[in-house]
GROMACS .gro file of C-alpha atoms in nm:
model
  326
    1MET     CA    1   7.009   4.439   7.947
    2THR     CA    2   6.933   4.668   8.244
    3ARG     CA    3   7.215   4.904   8.146
    4THR     CA    4   7.082   4.918   7.789
    5ARG     CA    5   6.734   5.005   7.917
    6ILE     CA    6   6.863   5.284   8.143
    7LEU     CA    7   7.076   5.440   7.869
    8ALA     CA    8   6.786   5.424   7.625
    9ILE     CA    9   6.552   5.593   7.875
   10ILE     CA   10   6.809   5.866   7.948
   11ASN     CA   11   6.855   5.931   7.576
   12CYS     CA   12   6.479   5.929   7.526
   13LEU     CA   13   6.420   6.187   7.800
   14SER     CA   14   6.719   6.395   7.689
   15THR     CA   15   6.583   6.417   7.335
   16TYR     CA   16   6.208   6.433   7.381
   17SER     CA   17   6.144   6.586   7.723
   18SER     CA   18   6.213   6.909   7.911
   19LYS     CA   19   6.092   7.083   8.224
   20ASP     CA   20   5.832   7.268   8.016
   21GLU     CA   21   5.733   6.960   7.816
   22PRO     CA   22   5.767   6.638   8.026
   23ILE     CA   23   5.651   6.314   7.866
   24THR     CA   24   5.426   6.029   7.983
   25LEU     CA   25   5.513   5.667   8.043
   26TYR     CA   26   5.304   5.577   7.739
   27LYS     CA   27   5.513   5.804   7.514
   28ILE     CA   28   5.839   5.672   7.662
   29ARG     CA   29   5.732   5.315   7.589
   30GLY     CA   30   5.647   5.406   7.227
   31ILE     CA   31   5.979   5.581   7.167
   32LEU     CA   32   6.178   5.295   7.319
   33LYS     CA   33   6.007   5.047   7.088
   34LEU     CA   34   6.021   5.260   6.773
   35GLU     CA   35   6.373   5.405   6.799
   36TYR     CA   36   6.560   5.159   7.023
   37GLY     CA   37   6.388   4.831   6.942
   38LEU     CA   38   6.304   4.771   7.312
   39ASP     CA   39   5.961   4.619   7.368
   40LEU     CA   40   5.928   4.687   7.742
   41THR     CA   41   5.632   4.665   7.976
   42ASP     CA   42   5.521   4.958   8.190
   43LYS     CA   43   5.652   4.774   8.496
   44MET     CA   44   6.001   4.742   8.345
   45ILE     CA   45   6.015   5.111   8.252
   46ARG     CA   46   5.886   5.222   8.596
   47LYS     CA   47   6.161   5.018   8.762
   48GLU     CA   48   6.432   5.201   8.565
   49LEU     CA   49   6.263   5.539   8.617
   50ASN     CA   50   6.252   5.476   8.994
   51TYR     CA   51   6.626   5.410   8.992
   52LEU     CA   52   6.689   5.727   8.790
   53GLN     CA   53   6.495   5.923   9.054
   54SER     CA   54   6.709   5.787   9.336
   55ALA     CA   55   7.018   5.948   9.487
   56GLU     CA   56   7.233   5.669   9.338
   57SER     CA   57   7.169   5.788   8.982
   58SER     CA   58   7.399   6.046   8.823
   59HIS     CA   59   7.118   6.139   8.582
   60GLN     CA   60   6.831   6.272   8.790
   61VAL     CA   61   6.481   6.221   8.654
   62VAL     CA   62   6.195   6.430   8.788
   63LYS     CA   63   5.842   6.289   8.812
   64GLY     CA   64   5.539   6.513   8.805
   65ARG     CA   65   5.169   6.509   8.725
   66ASN     CA   66   5.029   6.544   8.376
   67LYS     CA   67   4.848   6.878   8.358
   68ASP     CA   68   4.598   6.726   8.115
   69ASN     CA   69   4.539   6.411   8.323
   70TYR     CA   70   4.624   6.451   8.691
   71ARG     CA   71   4.620   6.075   8.754
   72GLU     CA   72   4.901   6.023   8.501
   73ASN     CA   73   5.271   6.078   8.572
   74VAL     CA   74   5.513   6.264   8.344
   75TYR     CA   75   5.894   6.265   8.344
   76PHE     CA   76   6.193   6.479   8.241
   77LEU     CA   77   6.568   6.501   8.309
   78LYS     CA   78   6.644   6.749   8.586
   79ASP     CA   79   6.982   6.876   8.467
   80ALA     CA   80   7.020   6.939   8.097
   81ALA     CA   81   7.376   6.965   7.964
   82PHE     CA   82   7.306   7.325   7.856
   83GLN     CA   83   7.043   7.582   7.940
   84VAL     CA   84   6.869   7.742   7.641
   85HIS     CA   85   7.043   8.080   7.695
   86GLU     CA   86   7.384   7.907   7.713
   87LEU     CA   87   7.326   7.741   7.376
   88ARG     CA   88   7.207   8.075   7.238
   89TYR     CA   89   7.534   8.239   7.349
   90LEU     CA   90   7.737   7.966   7.178
   91MET     CA   91   7.530   7.979   6.858
   92ASP     CA   92   7.555   8.358   6.836
   93ALA     CA   93   7.932   8.347   6.895
   94VAL     CA   94   7.972   8.094   6.613
   95SER     CA   95   7.747   8.299   6.383
   96ALA     CA   96   7.934   8.622   6.458
   97ALA     CA   97   8.283   8.477   6.409
   98ARG     CA   98   8.385   8.596   6.062
   99PHE     CA   99   8.664   8.338   6.036
  100ILE     CA  100   8.418   8.045   6.055
  101SER     CA  101   8.302   7.977   5.700
  102PRO     CA  102   7.926   7.961   5.619
  103PRO     CA  103   7.924   7.579   5.574
  104GLU     CA  104   8.113   7.525   5.901
  105THR     CA  105   7.885   7.774   6.078
  106ALA     CA  106   7.576   7.582   5.967
  107GLN     CA  107   7.734   7.253   6.075
  108LEU     CA  108   7.833   7.383   6.420
  109ILE     CA  109   7.492   7.536   6.485
  110TYR     CA  110   7.327   7.208   6.385
  111LYS     CA  111   7.548   7.023   6.636
  112LEU     CA  112   7.477   7.278   6.911
  113ARG     CA  113   7.102   7.243   6.861
  114GLY     CA  114   7.147   6.867   6.886
  115LEU     CA  115   7.277   6.905   7.243
  116THR     CA  116   6.928   6.968   7.378
  117ASP     CA  117   6.577   6.830   7.350
  118GLU     CA  118   6.359   6.880   7.043
  119LEU     CA  119   6.141   7.148   7.202
  120THR     CA  120   6.437   7.361   7.307
  121SER     CA  121   6.602   7.304   6.970
  122LYS     CA  122   6.295   7.458   6.802
  123ARG     CA  123   6.323   7.759   7.033
  124LEU     CA  124   6.677   7.808   6.898
  125ALA     CA  125   6.565   7.814   6.535
  126ASN     CA  126   6.583   8.195   6.508
  127GLU     CA  127   6.949   8.256   6.426
  128LEU     CA  128   7.158   8.572   6.460
  129VAL     CA  129   7.143   8.816   6.167
  130LEU     CA  130   7.490   8.938   6.071
  131SER     CA  131   7.578   9.284   5.941
  132GLU     CA  132   7.910   9.168   5.794
  133GLY     CA  133   8.003   8.879   5.569
  134LYS     CA  134   8.198   8.566   5.651
  135VAL     CA  135   8.536   8.483   5.504
  136THR     CA  136   8.678   8.146   5.410
  137ILE     CA  137   9.034   8.092   5.536
  138LYS     CA  138   9.227   7.782   5.433
  139HIS     CA  139   9.362   7.569   5.720
  140PHE     CA  140   9.247   7.826   5.979
  141ALA     CA  141   9.135   7.569   6.239
  142GLU     CA  142   9.459   7.373   6.204
  143ASN     CA  143   9.665   7.692   6.241
  144ILE     CA  144   9.484   7.789   6.561
  145GLN     CA  145   9.544   7.445   6.710
  146THR     CA  146   9.911   7.444   6.607
  147LEU     CA  147   9.964   7.780   6.781
  148HIS     CA  148   9.793   7.668   7.101
  149GLU     CA  149  10.003   7.351   7.107
  150ALA     CA  150  10.322   7.551   7.051
  151ILE     CA  151  10.242   7.785   7.340
  152ARG     CA  152  10.165   7.493   7.571
  153ALA     CA  153  10.489   7.316   7.472
  154LYS     CA  154  10.691   7.644   7.481
  155ARG     CA  155  10.804   7.597   7.122
  156CYS     CA  156  10.873   7.875   6.875
  157VAL     CA  157  10.665   7.898   6.558
  158LYS     CA  158  10.720   8.003   6.200
  159PHE     CA  159  10.472   8.115   5.935
  160GLN     CA  160  10.423   8.320   5.622
  161TYR     CA  161  10.227   8.642   5.653
  162GLY     CA  162  10.046   8.859   5.402
  163ARG     CA  163   9.765   9.101   5.316
  164TYR     CA  164   9.523   9.169   5.032
  165ASN     CA  165   9.607   9.436   4.776
  166VAL     CA  166   9.360   9.659   4.587
  167ASP     CA  167   9.324   9.387   4.324
  168LYS     CA  168   9.196   9.153   4.601
  169GLU     CA  169   9.507   8.938   4.565
  170PHE     CA  170   9.664   8.796   4.880
  171VAL     CA  171  10.030   8.901   4.872
  172LEU     CA  172  10.285   8.748   5.108
  173SER     CA  173  10.518   8.983   5.294
  174ARG     CA  174  10.898   8.945   5.283
  175GLU     CA  175  10.858   8.797   4.932
  176GLY     CA  176  10.715   8.483   5.088
  177GLY     CA  177  10.983   8.450   5.353
  178PHE     CA  178  10.897   8.301   5.692
  179TYR     CA  179  10.853   8.483   6.022
  180GLU     CA  180  11.001   8.303   6.324
  181VAL     CA  181  10.867   8.424   6.660
  182ILE     CA  182  10.810   8.331   7.022
  183PRO     CA  183  10.433   8.276   7.070
  184LEU     CA  184  10.311   8.436   7.393
  185GLY     CA  185   9.936   8.393   7.360
  186VAL     CA  186   9.631   8.377   7.136
  187VAL     CA  187   9.361   8.642   7.185
  188TRP     CA  188   9.029   8.717   7.020
  189SER     CA  189   8.972   9.089   6.966
  190GLN     CA  190   8.740   9.285   6.737
  191GLU     CA  191   8.610   8.966   6.570
  192TYR     CA  192   8.957   8.837   6.486
  193TYR     CA  193   9.212   8.599   6.637
  194TYR     CA  194   9.554   8.748   6.705
  195LEU     CA  195   9.886   8.587   6.799
  196ILE     CA  196  10.082   8.792   7.052
  197THR     CA  197  10.452   8.730   6.991
  198GLN     CA  198  10.800   8.834   7.087
  199ASP     CA  199  11.038   8.903   6.802
  200ARG     CA  200  11.340   8.677   6.852
  201GLU     CA  201  11.588   8.936   6.723
  202LYS     CA  202  11.452   9.268   6.853
  203GLU     CA  203  11.281   9.136   7.169
  204LYS     CA  204  10.977   9.344   7.073
  205ILE     CA  205  10.615   9.242   7.139
  206ILE     CA  206  10.422   9.225   6.809
  207GLN     CA  207  10.066   9.118   6.719
  208TYR     CA  208   9.975   8.919   6.407
  209ARG     CA  209   9.630   8.845   6.269
  210ILE     CA  210   9.603   8.468   6.249
  211ASP     CA  211   9.372   8.476   5.946
  212ARG     CA  212   9.660   8.636   5.753
  213MET     CA  213   9.901   8.353   5.834
  214SER     CA  214   9.979   8.052   5.618
  215ASN     CA  215  10.201   7.745   5.653
  216VAL     CA  216  10.204   7.770   6.032
  217SER     CA  217  10.427   7.518   6.209
  218LYS     CA  218  10.616   7.459   6.533
  219THR     CA  219  10.996   7.470   6.526
  220GLU     CA  220  11.238   7.269   6.735
  221ASP     CA  221  11.349   7.581   6.926
  222THR     CA  222  11.208   7.624   7.276
  223PHE     CA  223  11.160   7.940   7.483
  224SER     CA  224  11.116   8.052   7.842
  225PRO     CA  225  10.832   8.285   7.951
  226ILE     CA  226  10.921   8.655   7.965
  227PRO     CA  227  10.973   8.747   8.333
  228GLY     CA  228  10.687   8.968   8.453
  229PHE     CA  229  10.499   8.962   8.122
  230ASN     CA  230  10.121   8.958   8.169
  231LEU     CA  231   9.926   8.879   7.851
  232LYS     CA  232   9.596   9.013   7.983
  233ASN     CA  233   9.748   9.346   8.087
  234HIS     CA  234   9.935   9.379   7.759
  235VAL     CA  235   9.619   9.329   7.552
  236ALA     CA  236   9.429   9.580   7.770
  237ASP     CA  237   9.690   9.845   7.685
  238LEU     CA  238   9.652   9.799   7.308
  239PHE     CA  239   9.424  10.004   7.084
  240ASN     CA  240   9.288   9.813   6.785
  241MET     CA  241   9.578   9.569   6.832
  242PHE     CA  242   9.845   9.819   6.714
  243SER     CA  243  10.194   9.793   6.865
  244GLY     CA  244  10.380  10.087   7.017
  245GLU     CA  245  10.553  10.220   7.325
  246LYS     CA  246  10.375  10.204   7.660
  247GLY     CA  247  10.349  10.517   7.871
  248SER     CA  248  10.132  10.756   8.072
  249ILE     CA  249   9.841  10.896   7.868
  250ALA     CA  250   9.605  11.185   7.943
  251ILE     CA  251   9.303  11.266   7.725
  252GLU     CA  252   9.023  11.518   7.759
  253PHE     CA  253   8.672  11.404   7.665
  254ASP     CA  254   8.336  11.571   7.632
  255HIS     CA  255   8.092  11.460   7.904
  256HIS     CA  256   7.869  11.269   7.663
  257LEU     CA  257   8.156  11.022   7.600
  258ILE     CA  258   8.174  10.906   7.962
  259ASN     CA  259   8.011  10.571   7.881
  260VAL     CA  260   8.245  10.519   7.585
  261VAL     CA  261   8.543  10.571   7.815
  262ILE     CA  262   8.405  10.341   8.087
  263ASP     CA  263   8.332  10.072   7.826
  264ARG     CA  264   8.692  10.091   7.703
  265PHE     CA  265   8.883  10.148   8.030
  266GLY     CA  266   8.651  10.005   8.296
  267ILE     CA  267   8.458  10.151   8.586
  268ASP     CA  268   8.780  10.200   8.786
  269ALA     CA  269   8.938  10.427   8.525
  270ARG     CA  270   9.105  10.744   8.663
  271ILE     CA  271   8.857  11.013   8.558
  272LYS     CA  272   8.850  11.373   8.682
  273LYS     CA  273   8.593  11.640   8.600
  274ILE     CA  274   8.773  11.953   8.476
  275SER     CA  275   8.478  12.170   8.362
  276ASP     CA  276   8.103  12.161   8.313
  277THR     CA  277   8.156  12.004   7.970
  278ARG     CA  278   8.487  11.813   7.987
  279PHE     CA  279   8.659  11.546   8.195
  280LEU     CA  280   9.016  11.416   8.199
  281LEU     CA  281   9.117  11.050   8.166
  282GLU     CA  282   9.460  10.945   8.294
  283THR     CA  283   9.577  10.593   8.220
  284GLU     CA  284   9.865  10.371   8.111
  285GLY     CA  285   9.853  10.260   7.751
  286ILE     CA  286  10.041  10.202   7.429
  287VAL     CA  287  10.087  10.509   7.209
  288SER     CA  288  10.022  10.387   6.857
  289ASP     CA  289   9.842  10.460   6.533
  290GLY     CA  290   9.558  10.254   6.676
  291LEU     CA  291   9.514  10.500   6.963
  292VAL     CA  292   9.530  10.798   6.725
  293ARG     CA  293   9.260  10.652   6.501
  294TRP     CA  294   9.043  10.564   6.800
  295LEU     CA  295   9.063  10.924   6.929
  296LEU     CA  296   8.987  11.068   6.585
  297THR     CA  297   8.665  10.868   6.589
  298TRP     CA  298   8.529  11.119   6.840
  299GLY     CA  299   8.637  11.430   6.651
  300ALA     CA  300   8.669  11.747   6.861
  301ASP     CA  301   8.502  11.572   7.156
  302ALA     CA  302   8.837  11.407   7.242
  303LYS     CA  303   9.169  11.587   7.282
  304ALA     CA  304   9.507  11.428   7.354
  305VAL     CA  305   9.689  11.609   7.636
  306ARG     CA  306  10.001  11.395   7.683
  307PRO     CA  307  10.248  11.250   7.607
  308ALA     CA  308  10.395  11.495   7.357
  309GLU     CA  309  10.444  11.208   7.110
  310LEU     CA  310  10.070  11.138   7.106
  311VAL     CA  311   9.983  11.507   7.063
  312LYS     CA  312  10.231  11.526   6.774
  313LYS     CA  313  10.076  11.220   6.607
  314MET     CA  314   9.726  11.369   6.645
  315LYS     CA  315   9.831  11.703   6.490
  316LYS     CA  316   9.997  11.526   6.198
  317GLU     CA  317   9.690  11.316   6.126
  318VAL     CA  318   9.457  11.619   6.152
  319GLU     CA  319   9.677  11.805   5.903
  320ARG     CA  320   9.645  11.512   5.663
  321TYR     CA  321   9.266  11.537   5.689
  322GLN     CA  322   9.274  11.908   5.623
  323GLY     CA  323   9.493  11.854   5.318
  324MET     CA  324   9.244  11.610   5.172
  325TYR     CA  325   8.949  11.855   5.183
  326THR     CA  326   9.109  12.183   5.075
   0.00000   0.00000   0.00000
């Protein structure tokens, strides 16, 4: 019976009290009777509260004075499972994730708000406003879990892959044939999940959007980690998750883009002032269409210096633009 009382009191305080809104013994007694069917005296409740305030208890209860009646005590749990800002982070991440469908988003947010007391839950009622719509992807959660399990077990995976056409029809690549790859890691970039893989035949590192996969499964084939491969470093070298050859890159930027460059390459990026209006960035990265498109975002305020391959790609893309507007 004692254990039942303690658990009921902990649940009561977890749900109905907080540091900003502690509750009285009178209110605790009413909640225990109404919601838990426990008709306890004040003496019984005080005994359990005293234990919960002791060093022996893993759930610490704090006792204070009622601001409206100084002679009356009030109580709350000292350590909530989540702080209000932590729950806000989680809720906003769920809301922003385009691959979580609207019904699942609502369900997850409801569960997250249930992890705190009623007062804090009300403070979380204002939800994130999204500028882009959600998408519904069949079996997405199962696919993510399958890929994580395959990576942990060092098993190869196979899947079908496709894209939408202009008629908004999802068309499978390779006429519906399966891709079989070595899964190196799952990353979340630019609001999407990606699977970083090694092609089994060409030994090339390739990225796949997981929301474009279907019929994902583990195979019986196992693999060994690539010697010296660092997933974090590889992802940092990518631009918009495009594959390509890694090499030394140099780019000139206008001064007003310094914060853009620091946001992308970090505060330790190799930056050198070359004039009153321009600076030079030198870094290691993957030369790809993703890098070209990222540089074109900044127009004439960004100029590729090397390698020659990157300069050639930039010139070719600029010529395409010119051809469109002549």
